[in-house]
Every structure is written in structure tokens, then in C-alpha cells.
Amino acid sequence: MSDNVIILAGGQGKRMKINSPKALCNVLGEPMIEWVMKACENAGLDEICVVKGFAGEQIDAYVEGRSSSAKVSTVMQAERLGTGHAVMMAESFLREHTDGNTLILCGDAPFIDADTIKGALELHQSKDNGVTVVTSVVDDATGYGRVIRTENGIAGIVEHKDCTPEQLKVREINSGCYWFRTADLLEVLFEIKPNNAQGEYYLTDCVELMINKGKGADAFISKNPNVALGANDRRGLLKLNDIARMSVIDKWLDEGIEFTCIDGVSIGTDVVIGRGTRIDSNVELRGKTVIGEDCIIGRGCVLENTVIGNNVSLNYVQAYDAVVDECAKIGPFVQLRPDTHICKGVKIGDFVEIKNSTIGEGTSVSHLTYVGDSDVGSNVNFGCGVATANYDGEKKFRTVVEDNAFIGCNTNLVAPVCIGRGAYTAAGSTITGDVPADALAIERAEEIIKEDYAKKKLAARTKKFEDAHK
Ligand code: UD1
Ligand code: CA
């Protein structure tokens, strides 16, 4: 059976004051349309057609750039003439799927979930309906279409602006999510007329048209209280972010994760956190980040697509596409840039940046150091202020530091270069050639002492000061 999805995403974020489609506004760091597509994929639906309109090329770019288990296509709605008109634009997609059911969703209502989608489909199929509307019972129904119930189904949906005073009192609203039998939808879709308060082609008019043709129509009340929520402006979007943020934190509280204070804490929906881990304030966990057990993710950490082993302690660490193995201790004020691998038991201290490098087991990089494009062995010690010179303005080169080496303070390692096993570099040296194992490399001028040189200088300075203050 070819059940399929149409996502309506023609709207502009006009009141958001942006020049992009509203459905691309982020909730917890992911576009709202991404939430919607994920819910479809989680419900096992793998044929999606997105109706784009305003800045449609941005929708295309987003869809093309995402890795998806579903087949996603797009169609253009050049003029914004209403939700029914938007679905008309997907006519050929519908005609390819006349043997199944079509789920219609709003690209700017991110909290639709797989259970609701599947529950509504079950009702839709068991009652052999032409249309099943997903609804929500809310305290304030302002702006939403009202669902008009009958004894064993519904009679239709009336838009807020078209409601009688009696209908305005209805608290069961249309979430904007529907299952249609595809062939039945095609039968009525082109019959809808824009004769209503907004002069638009309302998709909701299909419900009444279907009933008139003797098709079954019913409503499925979602257990999800946020199923219909969308945002029209920045304030509304912030509210959606707060709802999403709290629901993810709630899930991890249930899993026993300790939060010392959730101010500024934001955790993406795909993040995984191991038992016994503690999360402090102002921590952002993004993308496919995975955190092991018994870790401390201290204040101010931002981790994106980063994998952290067990018993790791981080404090003010920013990490992007990095891997940190067990028992590492990192921070404060450390940046791990992409393709960094920090091995077991490594210690990284304040103001250190590491990029595209492996830092071997038990190595220590304690302060003010830059390690880029390097392969560092185990039990190496970096003194304060070491820098790898990995870039000559044109190309990047690698630095190799073998096990047990000792890099003196303020050493410059000019790549390509290799510091052999157990070798030392003297503080302040600029190392341009390979250092053999167990050797000491010193590259600095000999110290010269000029006895009593400073005395004359001091006398001159003192006189100048006294003259100035006579
Ligand atoms: C719609 C429903 C309303 C429901 C509400 C839930 C209709 C007539 N009304 O109202 O019953 O309670 O959703 O949020 O359908 N869109 C297009 N092209 C258009 C018009 C809309 O792509 O020409 C897209 C929008 O970008 C949005 C979705 O369709 O993603 C819903 O449109 P919106 O204008 O928000 O519909 P409402 O008037 O809120
Ligand atoms: Ca809306």
C-alpha cells in the first residue's frame, strides 16, 4: 500500500521578519519541517511531497542536504491561495498514489508525532473513512478551525473567521493534520471554492464535500497537547523552543540524569546521555552527540555531534565533531574542532585549541596551546604555550609527536615535523627539523649577561622623573 505524505510549507515567516520560508525556522536547532519529516519517518512513511512557495529554493536546498530514509520531492505553489490550493499543486503526486491514503501536515507545526499519525491512520482504516482529522481539545481555540461533531463522526470544519457565535465556543480544533483516502481526496479537491471570509481555497472544505458524497469523516483526538502548535512570530517560536527544550529535559530526568540547574540547558532530540551523568547550567548538546556514563558536563559546554566516553569531565568546552574517550578531563575554555580524537585519560587545561588531531592516552596539554593536524602519542607532555605551525598560508602539514615526548614551554613545532619517542624540546625553541628519539632539541640564542647594565638606565629614568615633578 502506498501511504504517503504532503507537507504544506508555502508560508513566509513575514511576522518573524525573515526572508525565508517559515517552516525553516529552528526549534531546538532544527527547522520545523525537519521535526515534521522525522515524525513521518518514525511513523514508517517514506514518500513525502513538500509544497513550497515563498523562497521555495531554500526548501529544495534543505531537502537535498538532509539524509533521509524517505523519498522527498517538492512542488511549487506560486501563489498563496490557501491550504486547499496548496494541495492542488501536488495533484500529480496524488495521482501516483491513488491506491493509498495521504497524510497532510503543516510544515510549521513541529510537534506532530508518530503515535498520533499511526493512531489516526488506524481509526481512518478501521472506520473506512474518506477523511480523518487529527484534533486537539484546547483552552483557547482562537484562530483555529473548529471541529463540528455529529453522533458518529464529524459534519465539517469551520474556520475561526467563518464561525457563528455558537461555533466559536467549540474547543475541539483542527490541528491541520489529516488522513485522506487519496482517491476520495482527488474526487473533491478541485470542487472547493474560495467563497469564505478569507477568499481562500480551504482544504478543510473537502471534509463537507466528502460527506456530501457519502464518504465517512471522523476526528481523532491526539493525546499530544502540542500537536497543533505553530508559531507566527519570534515570541511564538521562542515558546515552541521552550516547550521542546523542557520536554527533552523531562525525558532525561525520567532517565535519572542529574541537572544541577537547567538555566540555559538545551538538548537536541537525537542526543543520548548515559546513566549517572550530571549536566550543569548553560550546557548545549546538539546534533548526534552521545555522552557516556558518570560524566560531568560542566557549565558552559557546547557539544555538537561529539561522542564522549564514560567518566569524562568537561568544563566550558566547545566541541564539534570530536571524540573524547573515557576518563579524559578537559577545560576550562577549551575548543575541540572537527576530527579531533582525545584518547583515554588525557588532560587538557585552559585556553587550548585542538583541531584534526589525535591526542594519545594519558597525554597532558595543560595550558595555552594550539595543536592542529597532529598525531600525538601517549604520555606526552606539552608545556605552556606550545603552538603547532601547521599552515604555511597555502597548505596544511602534519606534526607527529611520539610517545613520552616532552615539549617545552613556548615551543613552535613547524610542520611537517616529527618529535621522536621520549625526545625533549627546550623551552622557547622553534623546531623545524625532526628530533630523534630520546634527544633534546634546543633552538635559541645563547644567553648573554651584561653586568651592571641596568644601573645607568635606572639613574637616567629616575632623573627624568624628578625633573618632571619639580
Ligand atoms: C489551518 C486550517 C485550520 C487549522 C489550522 C491549524 C485551513 C483552511 N485551515 O488554518 O482549520 O486549525 O491550520 O494550524 O486549512 N500554506 C501553504 N499555502 C497556502 C496556505 C497555507 O503552503 O496557500 C501552508 C502554510 O505555510 C502552513 C499550512 O499551510 O504550513 C497552514 O496554513 P495556515 O495559513 O497556517 O493555516 P491556518 O489559517 O492557520
Ligand atoms: Ca496556522
Coordinates of C-alpha atoms in Angstrom, one line a residue, residues 1 3-4 94 97-103 121 124-125 127-132 178-188 210 214-216:
M1 CA 0.0 0.0 0.0
D3 CA 0.5 5.6 2.1
N4 CA 2.2 8.9 1.5
L94 CA -1.6 12.3 -5.5
H97 CA -0.7 7.1 -5.1
T98 CA -4.4 6.6 -5.8
D99 CA -4.4 3.2 -4.1
G100 CA -3.4 4.5 -0.7
N101 CA -4.0 7.2 1.9
T102 CA -2.5 10.6 2.0
L103 CA -1.4 12.3 5.2
L121 CA -4.5 6.1 10.5
H124 CA -9.2 6.0 9.5
Q125 CA -8.8 2.5 8.2
K127 CA -13.9 3.1 10.1
D128 CA -13.1 3.1 6.3
N129 CA -13.2 6.9 6.3
G130 CA -12.7 9.2 3.4
V131 CA -11.0 11.7 5.8
T132 CA -9.9 11.5 9.4
Y178 CA -5.4 14.8 8.2
W179 CA -5.5 11.4 6.7
F180 CA -7.4 11.3 3.4
R181 CA -8.2 8.3 1.2
T182 CA -6.2 9.5 -1.8
A183 CA -8.7 8.7 -4.4
D184 CA -11.5 10.3 -2.4
L185 CA -9.4 13.5 -1.9
L186 CA -8.9 13.7 -5.7
E187 CA -12.6 13.4 -6.2
V188 CA -13.4 16.6 -4.2
M210 CA -16.8 14.2 1.0
G214 CA -21.4 9.7 1.3
K215 CA -17.8 9.2 2.5
G216 CA -17.0 8.7 6.1

